Structure formats: structure tokens, C-alpha cells
Coordinates of C-alpha atoms in Angstrom, one line a residue:
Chain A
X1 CA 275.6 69.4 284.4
X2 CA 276.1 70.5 280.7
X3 CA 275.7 73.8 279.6
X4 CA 271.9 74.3 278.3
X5 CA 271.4 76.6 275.1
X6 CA 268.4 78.5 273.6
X7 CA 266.3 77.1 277.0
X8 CA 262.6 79.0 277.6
X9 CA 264.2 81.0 280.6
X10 CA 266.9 82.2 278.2
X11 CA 264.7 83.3 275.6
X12 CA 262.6 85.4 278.3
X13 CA 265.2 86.4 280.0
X14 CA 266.7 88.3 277.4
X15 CA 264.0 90.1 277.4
X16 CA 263.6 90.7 281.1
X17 CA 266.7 92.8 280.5
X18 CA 265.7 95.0 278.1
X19 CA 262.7 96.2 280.7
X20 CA 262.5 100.1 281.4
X21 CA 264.9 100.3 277.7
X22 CA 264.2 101.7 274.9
X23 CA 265.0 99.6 271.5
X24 CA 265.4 101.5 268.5
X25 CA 265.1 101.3 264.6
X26 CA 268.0 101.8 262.9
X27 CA 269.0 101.8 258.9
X28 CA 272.5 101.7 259.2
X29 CA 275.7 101.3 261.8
X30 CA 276.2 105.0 262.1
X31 CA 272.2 105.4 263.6
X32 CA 272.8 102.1 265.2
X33 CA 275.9 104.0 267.1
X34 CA 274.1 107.1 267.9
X35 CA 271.1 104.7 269.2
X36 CA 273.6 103.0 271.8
X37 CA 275.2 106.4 272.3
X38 CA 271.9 107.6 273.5
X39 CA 271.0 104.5 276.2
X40 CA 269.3 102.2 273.6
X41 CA 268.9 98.8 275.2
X42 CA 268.9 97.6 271.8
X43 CA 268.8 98.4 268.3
X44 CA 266.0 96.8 265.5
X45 CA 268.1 96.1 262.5
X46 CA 265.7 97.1 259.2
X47 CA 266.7 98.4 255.5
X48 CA 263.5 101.2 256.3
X49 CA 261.8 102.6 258.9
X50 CA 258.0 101.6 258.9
X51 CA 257.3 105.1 258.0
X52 CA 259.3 104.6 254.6
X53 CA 257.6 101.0 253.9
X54 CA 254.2 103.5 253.9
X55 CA 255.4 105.6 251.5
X56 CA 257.2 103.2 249.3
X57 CA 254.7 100.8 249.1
X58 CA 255.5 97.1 247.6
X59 CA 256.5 94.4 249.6
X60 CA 258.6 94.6 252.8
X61 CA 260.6 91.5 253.0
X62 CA 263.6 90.4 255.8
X63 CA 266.5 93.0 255.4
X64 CA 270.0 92.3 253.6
X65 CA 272.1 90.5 256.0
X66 CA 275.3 91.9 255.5
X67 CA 273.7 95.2 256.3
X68 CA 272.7 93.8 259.6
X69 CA 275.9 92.2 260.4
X70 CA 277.6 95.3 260.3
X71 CA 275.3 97.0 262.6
X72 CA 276.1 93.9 264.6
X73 CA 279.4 95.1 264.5
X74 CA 279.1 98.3 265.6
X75 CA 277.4 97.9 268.8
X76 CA 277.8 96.1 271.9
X77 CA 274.1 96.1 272.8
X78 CA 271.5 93.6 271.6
X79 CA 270.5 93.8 267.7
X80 CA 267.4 92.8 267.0
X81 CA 265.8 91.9 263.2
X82 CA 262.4 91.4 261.6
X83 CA 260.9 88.7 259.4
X84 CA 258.0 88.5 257.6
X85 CA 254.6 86.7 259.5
X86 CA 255.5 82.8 258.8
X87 CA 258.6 83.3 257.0
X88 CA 260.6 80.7 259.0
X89 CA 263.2 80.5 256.3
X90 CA 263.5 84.0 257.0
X91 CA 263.9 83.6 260.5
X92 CA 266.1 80.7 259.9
X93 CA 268.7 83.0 258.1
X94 CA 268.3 85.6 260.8
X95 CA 269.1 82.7 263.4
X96 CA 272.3 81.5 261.6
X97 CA 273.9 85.2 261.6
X98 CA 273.6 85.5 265.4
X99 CA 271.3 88.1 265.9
X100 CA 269.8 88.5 269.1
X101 CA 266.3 88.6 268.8
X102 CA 263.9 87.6 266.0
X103 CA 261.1 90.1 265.3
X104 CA 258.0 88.3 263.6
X105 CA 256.4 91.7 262.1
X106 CA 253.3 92.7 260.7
X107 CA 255.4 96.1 259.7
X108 CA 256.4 93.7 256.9
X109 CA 254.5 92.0 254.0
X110 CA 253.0 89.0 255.6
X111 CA 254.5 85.5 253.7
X112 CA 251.5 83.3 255.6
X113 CA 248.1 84.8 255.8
X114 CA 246.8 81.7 258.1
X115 CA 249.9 80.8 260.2
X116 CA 252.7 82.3 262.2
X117 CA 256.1 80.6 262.6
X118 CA 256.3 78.0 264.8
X119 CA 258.9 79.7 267.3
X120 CA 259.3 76.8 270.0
X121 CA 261.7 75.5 267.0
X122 CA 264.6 77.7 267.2
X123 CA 266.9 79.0 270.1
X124 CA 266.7 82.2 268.9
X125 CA 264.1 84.1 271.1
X126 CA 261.1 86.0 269.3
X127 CA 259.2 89.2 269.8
X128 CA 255.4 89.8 268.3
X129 CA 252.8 92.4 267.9
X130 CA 249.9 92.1 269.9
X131 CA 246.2 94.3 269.8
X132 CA 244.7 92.1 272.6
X133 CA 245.5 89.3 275.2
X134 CA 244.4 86.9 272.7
X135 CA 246.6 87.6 270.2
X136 CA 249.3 88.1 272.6
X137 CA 248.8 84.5 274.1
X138 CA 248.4 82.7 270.7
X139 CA 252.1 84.4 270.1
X140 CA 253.0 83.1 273.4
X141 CA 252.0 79.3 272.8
X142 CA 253.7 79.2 269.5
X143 CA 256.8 80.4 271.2
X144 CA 257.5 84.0 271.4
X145 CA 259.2 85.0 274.2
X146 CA 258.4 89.0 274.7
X147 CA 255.1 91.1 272.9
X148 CA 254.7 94.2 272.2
X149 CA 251.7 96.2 271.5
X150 CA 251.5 96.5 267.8
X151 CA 250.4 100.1 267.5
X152 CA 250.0 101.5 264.2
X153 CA 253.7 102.0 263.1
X154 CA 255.3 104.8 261.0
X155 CA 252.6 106.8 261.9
X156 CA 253.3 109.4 264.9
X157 CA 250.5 108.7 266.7
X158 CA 250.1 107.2 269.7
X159 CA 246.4 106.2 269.6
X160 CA 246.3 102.6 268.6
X161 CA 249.8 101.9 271.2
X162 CA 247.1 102.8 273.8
X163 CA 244.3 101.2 272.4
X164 CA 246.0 98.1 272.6
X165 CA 247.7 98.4 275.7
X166 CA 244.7 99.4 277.4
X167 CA 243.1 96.2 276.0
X168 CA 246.0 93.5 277.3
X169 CA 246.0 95.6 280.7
X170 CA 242.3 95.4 281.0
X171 CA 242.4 91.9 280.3
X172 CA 244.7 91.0 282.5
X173 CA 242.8 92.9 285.3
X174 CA 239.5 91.0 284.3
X175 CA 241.1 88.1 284.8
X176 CA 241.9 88.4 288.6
X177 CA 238.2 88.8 289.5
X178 CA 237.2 85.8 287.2
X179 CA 236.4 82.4 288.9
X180 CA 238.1 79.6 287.8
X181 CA 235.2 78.0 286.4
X182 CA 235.3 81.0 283.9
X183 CA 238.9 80.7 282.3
X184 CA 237.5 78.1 279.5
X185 CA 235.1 80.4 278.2
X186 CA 237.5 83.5 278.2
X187 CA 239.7 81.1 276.7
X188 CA 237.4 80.4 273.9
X189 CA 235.9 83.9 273.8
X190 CA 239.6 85.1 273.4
X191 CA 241.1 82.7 271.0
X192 CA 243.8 81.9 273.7
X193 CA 245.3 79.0 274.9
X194 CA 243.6 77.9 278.2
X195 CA 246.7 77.0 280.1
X196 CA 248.7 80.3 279.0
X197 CA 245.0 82.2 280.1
X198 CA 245.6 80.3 283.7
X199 CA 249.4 81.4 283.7
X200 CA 247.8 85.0 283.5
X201 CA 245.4 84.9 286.0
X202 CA 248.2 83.2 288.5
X203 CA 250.7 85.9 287.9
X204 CA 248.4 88.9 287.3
X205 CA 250.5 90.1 284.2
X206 CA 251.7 88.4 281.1
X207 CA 253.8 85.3 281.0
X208 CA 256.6 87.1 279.1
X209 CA 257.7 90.5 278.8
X210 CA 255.7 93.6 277.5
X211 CA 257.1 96.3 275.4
X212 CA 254.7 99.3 273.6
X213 CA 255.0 99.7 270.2
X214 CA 253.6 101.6 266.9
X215 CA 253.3 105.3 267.0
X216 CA 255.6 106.5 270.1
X217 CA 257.0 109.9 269.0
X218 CA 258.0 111.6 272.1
X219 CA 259.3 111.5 275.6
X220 CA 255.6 111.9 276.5
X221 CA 254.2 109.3 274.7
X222 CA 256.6 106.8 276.2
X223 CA 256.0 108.0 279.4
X224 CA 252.5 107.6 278.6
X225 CA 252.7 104.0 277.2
X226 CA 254.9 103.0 280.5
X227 CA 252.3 104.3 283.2
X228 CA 249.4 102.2 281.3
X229 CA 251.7 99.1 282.6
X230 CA 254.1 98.6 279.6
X231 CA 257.8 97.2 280.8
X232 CA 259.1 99.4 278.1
X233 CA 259.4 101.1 274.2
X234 CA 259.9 100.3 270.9
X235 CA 260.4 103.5 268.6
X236 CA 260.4 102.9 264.9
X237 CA 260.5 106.3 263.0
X238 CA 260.1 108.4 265.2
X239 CA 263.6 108.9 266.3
X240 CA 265.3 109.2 262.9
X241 CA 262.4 111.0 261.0
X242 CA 262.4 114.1 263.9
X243 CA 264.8 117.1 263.6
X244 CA 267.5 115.7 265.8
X245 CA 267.1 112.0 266.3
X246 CA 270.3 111.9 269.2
X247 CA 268.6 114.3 271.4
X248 CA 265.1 112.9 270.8
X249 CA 266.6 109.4 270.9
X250 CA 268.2 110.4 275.0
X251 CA 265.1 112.2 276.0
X252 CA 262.9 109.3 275.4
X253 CA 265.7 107.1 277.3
X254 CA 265.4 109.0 280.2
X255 CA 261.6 109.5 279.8
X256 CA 261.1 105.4 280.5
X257 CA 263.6 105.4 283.5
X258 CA 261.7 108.7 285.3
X259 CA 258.5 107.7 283.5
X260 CA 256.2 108.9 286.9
X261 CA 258.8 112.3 287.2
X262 CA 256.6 114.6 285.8
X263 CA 258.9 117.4 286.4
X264 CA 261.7 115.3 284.8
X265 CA 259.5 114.8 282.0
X266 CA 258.6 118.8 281.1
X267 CA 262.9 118.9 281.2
X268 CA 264.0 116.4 278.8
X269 CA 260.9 117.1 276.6
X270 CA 262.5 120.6 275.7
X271 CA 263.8 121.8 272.5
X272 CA 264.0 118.9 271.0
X273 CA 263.4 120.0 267.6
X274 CA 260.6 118.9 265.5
X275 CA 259.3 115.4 265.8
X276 CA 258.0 113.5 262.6
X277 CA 255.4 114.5 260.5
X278 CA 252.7 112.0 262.0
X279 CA 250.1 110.6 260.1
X280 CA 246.4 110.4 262.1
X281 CA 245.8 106.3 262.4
X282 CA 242.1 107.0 262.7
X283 CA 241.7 108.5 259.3
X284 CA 243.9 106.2 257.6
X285 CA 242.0 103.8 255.3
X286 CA 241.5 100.1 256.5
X287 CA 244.0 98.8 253.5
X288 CA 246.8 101.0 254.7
X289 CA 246.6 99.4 258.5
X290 CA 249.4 97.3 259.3
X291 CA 248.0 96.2 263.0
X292 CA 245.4 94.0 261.2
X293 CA 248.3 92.2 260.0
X294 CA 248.4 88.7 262.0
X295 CA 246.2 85.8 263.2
Chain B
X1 CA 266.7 96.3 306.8
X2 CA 266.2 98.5 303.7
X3 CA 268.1 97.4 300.3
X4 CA 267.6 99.3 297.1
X5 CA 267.5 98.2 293.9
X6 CA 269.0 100.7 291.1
X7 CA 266.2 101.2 288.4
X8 CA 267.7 103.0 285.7
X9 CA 266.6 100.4 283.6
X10 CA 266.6 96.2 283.9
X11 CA 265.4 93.6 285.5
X12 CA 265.6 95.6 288.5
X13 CA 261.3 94.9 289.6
X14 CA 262.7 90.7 289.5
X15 CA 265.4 91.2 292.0
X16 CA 262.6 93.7 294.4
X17 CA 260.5 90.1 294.5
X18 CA 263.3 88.2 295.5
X19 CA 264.2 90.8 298.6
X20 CA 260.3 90.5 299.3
X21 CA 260.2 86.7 299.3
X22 CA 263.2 86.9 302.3
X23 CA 261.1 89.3 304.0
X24 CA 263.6 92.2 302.9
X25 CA 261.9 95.6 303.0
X26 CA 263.3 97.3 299.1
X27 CA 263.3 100.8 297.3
X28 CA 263.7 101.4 293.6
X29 CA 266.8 104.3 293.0
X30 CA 266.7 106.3 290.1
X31 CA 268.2 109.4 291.8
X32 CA 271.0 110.4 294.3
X33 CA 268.2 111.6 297.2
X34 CA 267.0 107.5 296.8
X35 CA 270.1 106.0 298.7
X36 CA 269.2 108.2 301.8
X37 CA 268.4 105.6 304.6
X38 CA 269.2 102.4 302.6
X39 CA 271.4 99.5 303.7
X40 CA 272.5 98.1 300.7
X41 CA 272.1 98.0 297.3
X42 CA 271.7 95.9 294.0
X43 CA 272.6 96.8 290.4
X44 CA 270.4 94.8 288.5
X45 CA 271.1 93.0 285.3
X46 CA 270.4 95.3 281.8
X47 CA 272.3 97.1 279.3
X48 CA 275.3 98.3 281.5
X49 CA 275.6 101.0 278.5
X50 CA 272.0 102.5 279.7
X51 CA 272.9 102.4 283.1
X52 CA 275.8 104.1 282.8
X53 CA 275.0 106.7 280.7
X54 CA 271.6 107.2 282.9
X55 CA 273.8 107.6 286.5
X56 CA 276.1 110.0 285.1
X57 CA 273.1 112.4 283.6
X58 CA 271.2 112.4 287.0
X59 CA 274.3 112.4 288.9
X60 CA 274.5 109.2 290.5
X61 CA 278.3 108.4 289.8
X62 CA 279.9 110.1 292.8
X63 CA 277.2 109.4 295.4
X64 CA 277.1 105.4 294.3
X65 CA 281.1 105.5 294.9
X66 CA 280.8 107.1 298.2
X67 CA 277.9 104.6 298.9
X68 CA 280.1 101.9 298.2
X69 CA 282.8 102.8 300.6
X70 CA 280.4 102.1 303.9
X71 CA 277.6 99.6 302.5
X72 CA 276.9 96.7 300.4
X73 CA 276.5 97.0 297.0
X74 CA 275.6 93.8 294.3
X75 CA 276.1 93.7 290.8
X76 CA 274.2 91.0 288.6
X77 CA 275.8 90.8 285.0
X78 CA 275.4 94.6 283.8
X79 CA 275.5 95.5 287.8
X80 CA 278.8 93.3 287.5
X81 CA 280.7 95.7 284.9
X82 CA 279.2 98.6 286.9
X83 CA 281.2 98.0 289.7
X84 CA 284.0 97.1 288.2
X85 CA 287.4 98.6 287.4
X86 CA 288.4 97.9 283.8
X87 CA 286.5 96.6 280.6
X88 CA 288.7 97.5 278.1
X89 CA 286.3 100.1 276.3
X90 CA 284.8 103.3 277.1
X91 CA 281.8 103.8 279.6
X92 CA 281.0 104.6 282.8
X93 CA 282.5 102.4 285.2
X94 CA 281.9 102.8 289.4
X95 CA 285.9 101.0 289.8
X96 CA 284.9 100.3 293.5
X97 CA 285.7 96.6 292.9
X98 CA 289.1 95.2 291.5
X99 CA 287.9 93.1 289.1
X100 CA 288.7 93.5 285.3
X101 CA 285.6 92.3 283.6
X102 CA 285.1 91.2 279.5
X103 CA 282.1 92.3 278.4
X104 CA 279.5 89.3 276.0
X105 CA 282.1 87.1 277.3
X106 CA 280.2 84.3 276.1
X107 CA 278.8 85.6 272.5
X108 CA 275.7 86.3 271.7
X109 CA 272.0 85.6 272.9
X110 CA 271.9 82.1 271.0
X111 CA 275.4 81.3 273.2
X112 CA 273.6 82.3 276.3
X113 CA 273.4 79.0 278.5
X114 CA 272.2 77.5 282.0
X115 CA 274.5 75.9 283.7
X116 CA 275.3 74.3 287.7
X117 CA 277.8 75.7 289.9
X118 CA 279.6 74.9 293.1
X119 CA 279.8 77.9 295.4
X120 CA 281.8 76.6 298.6
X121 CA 281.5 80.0 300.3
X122 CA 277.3 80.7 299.6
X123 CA 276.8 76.7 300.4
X124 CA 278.7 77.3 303.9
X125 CA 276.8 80.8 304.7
X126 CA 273.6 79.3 304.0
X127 CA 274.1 76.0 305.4
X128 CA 273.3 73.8 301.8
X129 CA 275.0 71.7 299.5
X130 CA 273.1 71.6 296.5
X131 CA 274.2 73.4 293.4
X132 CA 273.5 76.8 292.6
X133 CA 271.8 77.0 288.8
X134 CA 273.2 79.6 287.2
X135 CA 271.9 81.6 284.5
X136 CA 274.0 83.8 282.1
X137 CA 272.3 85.9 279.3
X138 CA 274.9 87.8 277.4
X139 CA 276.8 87.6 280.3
X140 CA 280.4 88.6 281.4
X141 CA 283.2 87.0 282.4
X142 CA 284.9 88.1 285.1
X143 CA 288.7 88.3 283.6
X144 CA 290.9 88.8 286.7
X145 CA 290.9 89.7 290.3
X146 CA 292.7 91.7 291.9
X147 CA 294.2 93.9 295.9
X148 CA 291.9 92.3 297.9
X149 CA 289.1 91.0 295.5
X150 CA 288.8 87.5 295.8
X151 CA 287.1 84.5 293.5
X152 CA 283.1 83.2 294.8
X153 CA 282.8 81.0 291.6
X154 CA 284.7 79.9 288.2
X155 CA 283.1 77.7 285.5
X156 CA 285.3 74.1 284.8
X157 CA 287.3 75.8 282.0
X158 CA 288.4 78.4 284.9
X159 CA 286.5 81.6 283.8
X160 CA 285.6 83.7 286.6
X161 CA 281.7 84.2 286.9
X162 CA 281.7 85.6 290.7
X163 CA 283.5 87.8 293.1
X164 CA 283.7 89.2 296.5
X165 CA 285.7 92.1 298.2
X166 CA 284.7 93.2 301.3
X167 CA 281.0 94.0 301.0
X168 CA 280.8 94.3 297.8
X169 CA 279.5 91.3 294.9
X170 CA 280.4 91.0 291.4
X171 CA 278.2 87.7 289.6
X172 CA 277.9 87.2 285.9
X173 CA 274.8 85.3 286.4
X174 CA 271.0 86.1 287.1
X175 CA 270.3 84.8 290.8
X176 CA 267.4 87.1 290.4
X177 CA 265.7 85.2 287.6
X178 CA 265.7 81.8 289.6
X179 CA 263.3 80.9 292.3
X180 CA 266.8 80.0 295.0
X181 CA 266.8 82.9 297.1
X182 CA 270.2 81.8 298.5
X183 CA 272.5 84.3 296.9
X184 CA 269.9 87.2 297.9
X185 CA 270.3 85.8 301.7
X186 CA 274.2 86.1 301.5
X187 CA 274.3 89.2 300.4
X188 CA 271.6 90.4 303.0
X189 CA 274.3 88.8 305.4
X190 CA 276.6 91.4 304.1
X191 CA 274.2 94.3 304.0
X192 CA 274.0 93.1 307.9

């Protein structure tokens, strides 16, 4: 048979081997090499860190390609990038430079405030944010192939990862003492595709892949985020906004492999220097929220 | 029967349902006192960068070599380089299989393709004739083989995607993300 490309189980699969990995932001090649130096399973290509896009303000648009080939270039792990929520032109250039895996992120200025990208068209996989299974299974049926918890990124705190993770998980859980005669109206309660809200309720877990993200700041929290069910971490700022991003940057590694190790956990989670200067999600204005970011 | 699956980090929980489905009995390794008891074992597909790095900081690198010596062990794609001798760059490398291995052999994710293969030696062991669907995500290629290693499977242009020596398998490819249990059965027949 010939050789098939860009196929569902390729896009998911991808993802299925980033599980119990940590994937990390990174601004440049030299953070991009200490991420894969530390056990990154991948990197996020981005011009700044969500915490910067807070304090700059403005709009947050795709980053400069040439700056992500050459991170490209200096790893040999998977390199993700983000585009902006419906920017399919975006993802389009993204998709012709060969990176790995699209993010479709509310972490930057949303181009569509009604639609997201219609992902079944490329063969480039895509990740997206997610607060609840609905939102996660609208992702899904437009064609992203891995979610992740959206968190509140560039924050520090943890709060809203859990918030949302304990609202997929609970879903999912709800869903295995449902009848069958119930799936329609959690369908339509949800906002999710019926058929994708069957898939759940067969497999007792999501259809694809499902990282944490937003506000994981140390070995703790991803331990944390991994024991409520997660497959694995994304960390945006809080690697290379702490004191000493390498260290911090291995300790969460080996936080998400011996994630139910407590006494592993007290050992890597030593001296690691300060972690960033978090920013408390529940006091922060509605406006300033990126997790409302996405329909 | 008791085959562990290193979980360092992968798709080590996909290859656990497989053993299940053959009736296998499994055990996730993260750390040396894991392989106590065990009968073989499977290095999952992932970031053979993170696996490495995470065996030599709990100290699994001596005790998967001597493991190797006296029981089956299975590398899928990351697994693959694991066990292998020489990649041409820097990382931690088990070298208990002669098989020089090219890392993203194939490019990258959007190069990353399904594809059929004949396997004379798994069809004869499991009594089928149907082709085996391969999957390779970012996979290797197996460059060469050598001392006793021998050849399980090349694509048409002749690329090396899977390798035996002794008890010990190399693939390129995800069995573990299919539903055919078949390569999972062989390599319990060499666990045996």
C-alpha cells in the first residue's frame, strides 16, 4: 500500500508520545537546548512567555518564523508553535515550516471571536485549551488531536489548571453512570458533539490526549495536575521566569515520571531557587483572563 | 508471565493494554527495585532524550544492561534507539543490541506515515499472512545490523525498520498503537 501522511492516528499519535513529558516554553534556541537538556518531550516555540504578553499588553500574534526555525534547529525533540484562535493563515505558515505541532491559543490575541480553525484541513496535528468537556470535545470535532487544560497562563498559580481539570475528569466520570438514553441531553447541555460524547462514555477518558496547562510553577504542582488524571504538563513561564530555570526545568521532569513518589517529590523539589513571582488568578479582573478566550 | 513496561515517560500505559488484551500480567518500571520478578520488558515509544536522561538519574542504566543479558527486552521507536549501539550523537544509549540506528529518520511530524509491511518471520510465529500496518511517528531508521543482529523488516526502498538478536527487539514502528496484537505475542514467545 502507499505510504499515508498527516492520517488521524498520526496526528494523535504524536501526542500519545509526549505522555508523562513535560513540553516547555521557550524564547530562543539556547532555552530551547537547556529545555531538551533537562528531559523536555518538547519545546513551544513563542517570541514571549504568557507572563510577558500580561505585562506588555497589545496584541499577541503567531511568532517570527525564522526565530522558530532556528529553535527547530537546535533540538531534536518535537517543537511545537502557537497561532492565534481562527487564524488558519497563521497555522497555514506554521504548517509549511515543518513544525510539529500547531498550538491554537487563547495565550494569544484571538483573530475569530465566533470560530476556531477548522483543523481536519491540515496534516499538521493541533493542540487546544480546554475549561470543560465541552469545550474540549468541540476542539476535538473540528480536529484537534491533544487538549490541554487551559489554566490561567503566566500567572503562577495553579488554581484554574485544577479547576479545569477537575471539571473534564468529573465529566468523564459522570458519563460512565449515565444511561444511553442520556448522552443527547448531556450533549446539548454541554455544547458537545453527540458522537465524540459517546466516544467518551465507551472509552472512559477523552478521545485524544490530555496535557495540564496554565499556572504549573513547581514540581508539586505538576505532580498535582498528573494525580487529578492529566497524561502530562505544559509549563509556560514558569520555568524561565524562576531563579534557575535548568534545575527547575529537571525537577519538574522527574516530578511527572515519579508523580505518586512522594518521597521523590520532597527530593527534587529542593533548593531550587525561587520560582516566579505568581500572580493570584482569583483576584485578577475578568478583562485580564485569558481562559475565557475561545468558543 | 510478568512483562514490564519502562514508564519513564511515553506511550508506555498503550503498550500495558496490549499485554492485557493477550492475557499478559504487566508492571510499570520507573526504578531499578521494578525489574525484580519480571520476565521481560518493553521500552515504550517517547522522547528517547527523556528516557535517557531519566534512567541514568534514578540509576537504571547498569541494571537494564544486566537485565538484558538473561531476558527479553523490546524497544518501540524511542525503545529502539535505547537499545541500540550507535546514533551518531550524544545520549544515553543501553548498546545491548548491534544495531546502528538514525534518529527522525523520516523528517518531521508532517513526514510521519502509515504504511503495510511484510514480516516473514512474525507471519510464520503466529501462523498469519496478512500484512502487518505499521505506524512510524517521527520514527527511526534502523541504519545497519550488525555480530549477530539480524533484519525482521525493511521498507521497499531497503531502510531497515525492525530487528532481532537473540531475545532482544528493535522496531521503528508503534505495534502498540494498532489493535493487531501479533507483534506483542512474538515477543511474549521470546519472553517464554
Amino acid at each position: 500500500m502507499e505510504a499515508k501522511t498527516g492520517t488521524w492516528t498520526e496526528k494523535k499519535g504524536l501526542a500519545q508520545m509526549l505522555k508523562g513529558g513535560v513540553i516547555m516554553d521557550v524564547v530562543n534556541a539556547e532555552q530551547a537546548k537547556i529545555a531538551e537538556e533537562a528531559g523536555a518531550c518538547a519545546v513551544m516555540a513563542l517570541e514571549r512567555v504568557p507572563a510577558d504578553i500580561r505585562a506588555d499588553g497589545g496584541v499577541a500574534r503567531m511568532s517570527d518564523p525564522d526565530m522558530i526555525l532556528k529553535i527547530m534547529d537546535a533540538v531534536s525533540i518535537p517543537v511545537m508553535a502557537k497561532c492565534r484562535i481562527g487564524h488558519f493563515v497563521e497555522a497555514q505558515i506554521l504548517e509549511s515550516i515543518g513544525v510539529d505541532y500547531i498550538d491554537e491559543s487563547e495565550v494569544l490575541t484571538p483573530a475569530d471571536e465566533e470560530h476556531h480553525i477548522l483543523k481536519h484541513n491540515f496534516k499538521v496535528p493541533f493542540v487546544c485549551g480546554c475549561r470543560n468537556i465541552g469545550e474540549a470535545l468541540r476542539r476535538i470535532g473540528e480536529g484537534a488531536a491533544m487538549m490541554r487544560t487551559k489554566g490561567e497562563a503566566g500567572t503562577g498559580d495553579v488554581v484554574e489548571a485544577v479547576r479545569h481539570a477537575r471539571s473534564v475528569m468529573g465529566s468523564i466520570r459522570q458519563l460512565q453512570t449515565m444511561g444511553d438514553e442520556e448522552l443527547m441531553t448531556f450533549a446539548k447541555l454541554n455544547g458537545a458533539p453527540y458522537e465524540l460524547v459517546k466516544e467518551v462514555k465507551e472509552l472512559g477518558r477523552m478521545p485524544v490526549v490530555n496535557f495540564a496547562a496554565g499556572g504549573v510553577a513547581t514540581p508539586a504542582d505538576a505532580a498535582l495536575m498528573m494525580q487529578l488524571g492529566v497524561d502530562g504538563v505544559f509549563v509556560g513561564s514558569g520555568i524561565f521566569k524562576s531563579g534557575d530555570p535548568a534545575k527547575r526545568a529537571a525537577a519538574i521532569v522527574k516530578s511527572v515520571t515519579h508523580y505518586q513518589d512522594a518521597s521523590i517529590l520532597a527530593e527534587v523539589s529542593k533548593n531550587l531557587g525561587e520560582a516566579m513571582v505568581g500572580r493570584n488568578a482569583a483576584q485578577m479582573p475578568e478583562s485580564e483572563r485569558l481562559a475565557g478566550r475561545g468558543w | 508471565m510478568k512483562i514490564g513496561v519502562l514508564a519513564l515517560q511515553g506511550d508506555f500505559s498503550e503498550h500495558i493494554s496490549m499485554l492485557k488484551r493477550i492475557g499478559v500480567e504487566t508492571a510499570e518500571v520507573r526504578l531499578p527495585k521494578h525489574l525484580d520478578g519480571l520476565d521481560g520488558l518493553i521500552i515504550p515509544g517517547g522522547e528517547s532524550t527523556t528516557i535517557g536522561k531519566l534512567a541514568v538519574a534514578y540509576d537504571l542504566m547498569e541494571p537494564l544492561k544486566e537485565f538484558g543479558k538473561s531476558h527479553a527486552i523490546w524497544g518501540t521507536c524511542a525503545g529502539a534507539i535505547f537499545l541500540s549501539k550507535d546514533i551518531g550523537r550524544d545520549q544515553p544509549l543501553l548498546g545491548l543490541m548491534d544495531i546502528k540506528v538514525q534518529r527522525n529518520a523520516f523528517g518531521r511530524q508532517v513526514d510521519s506515515f502509515e504504511t503495510d509491511l511484510e514480516i516473514d518471520e512474525l507471519f510464520k510465529a503466529t501462523g498469519t499472512e496478512n500484512p502487518y500496518h505499521a505506524i512510524f511517528i517521527r520514527g527511526p531508521v534502523i541504519e545497519s545490523v550488525s555480530g549477530d543482529a539480524k533484519v525482521l523488516s525493511a521498507l521497499e526502498d531497503g531502510r531497515i525498520v525492525a530487528a532481532q538478536q537473540g531475545h532482544l527487539l528493535a522496531t521503528s514502528f508503534h505495534p502498540e498503537l494498532t489493535s493487531d496484537t501479533r507483534f506483542h505475542e512474538y515477543f511474549i514467545s521470546l519472553a517464554s
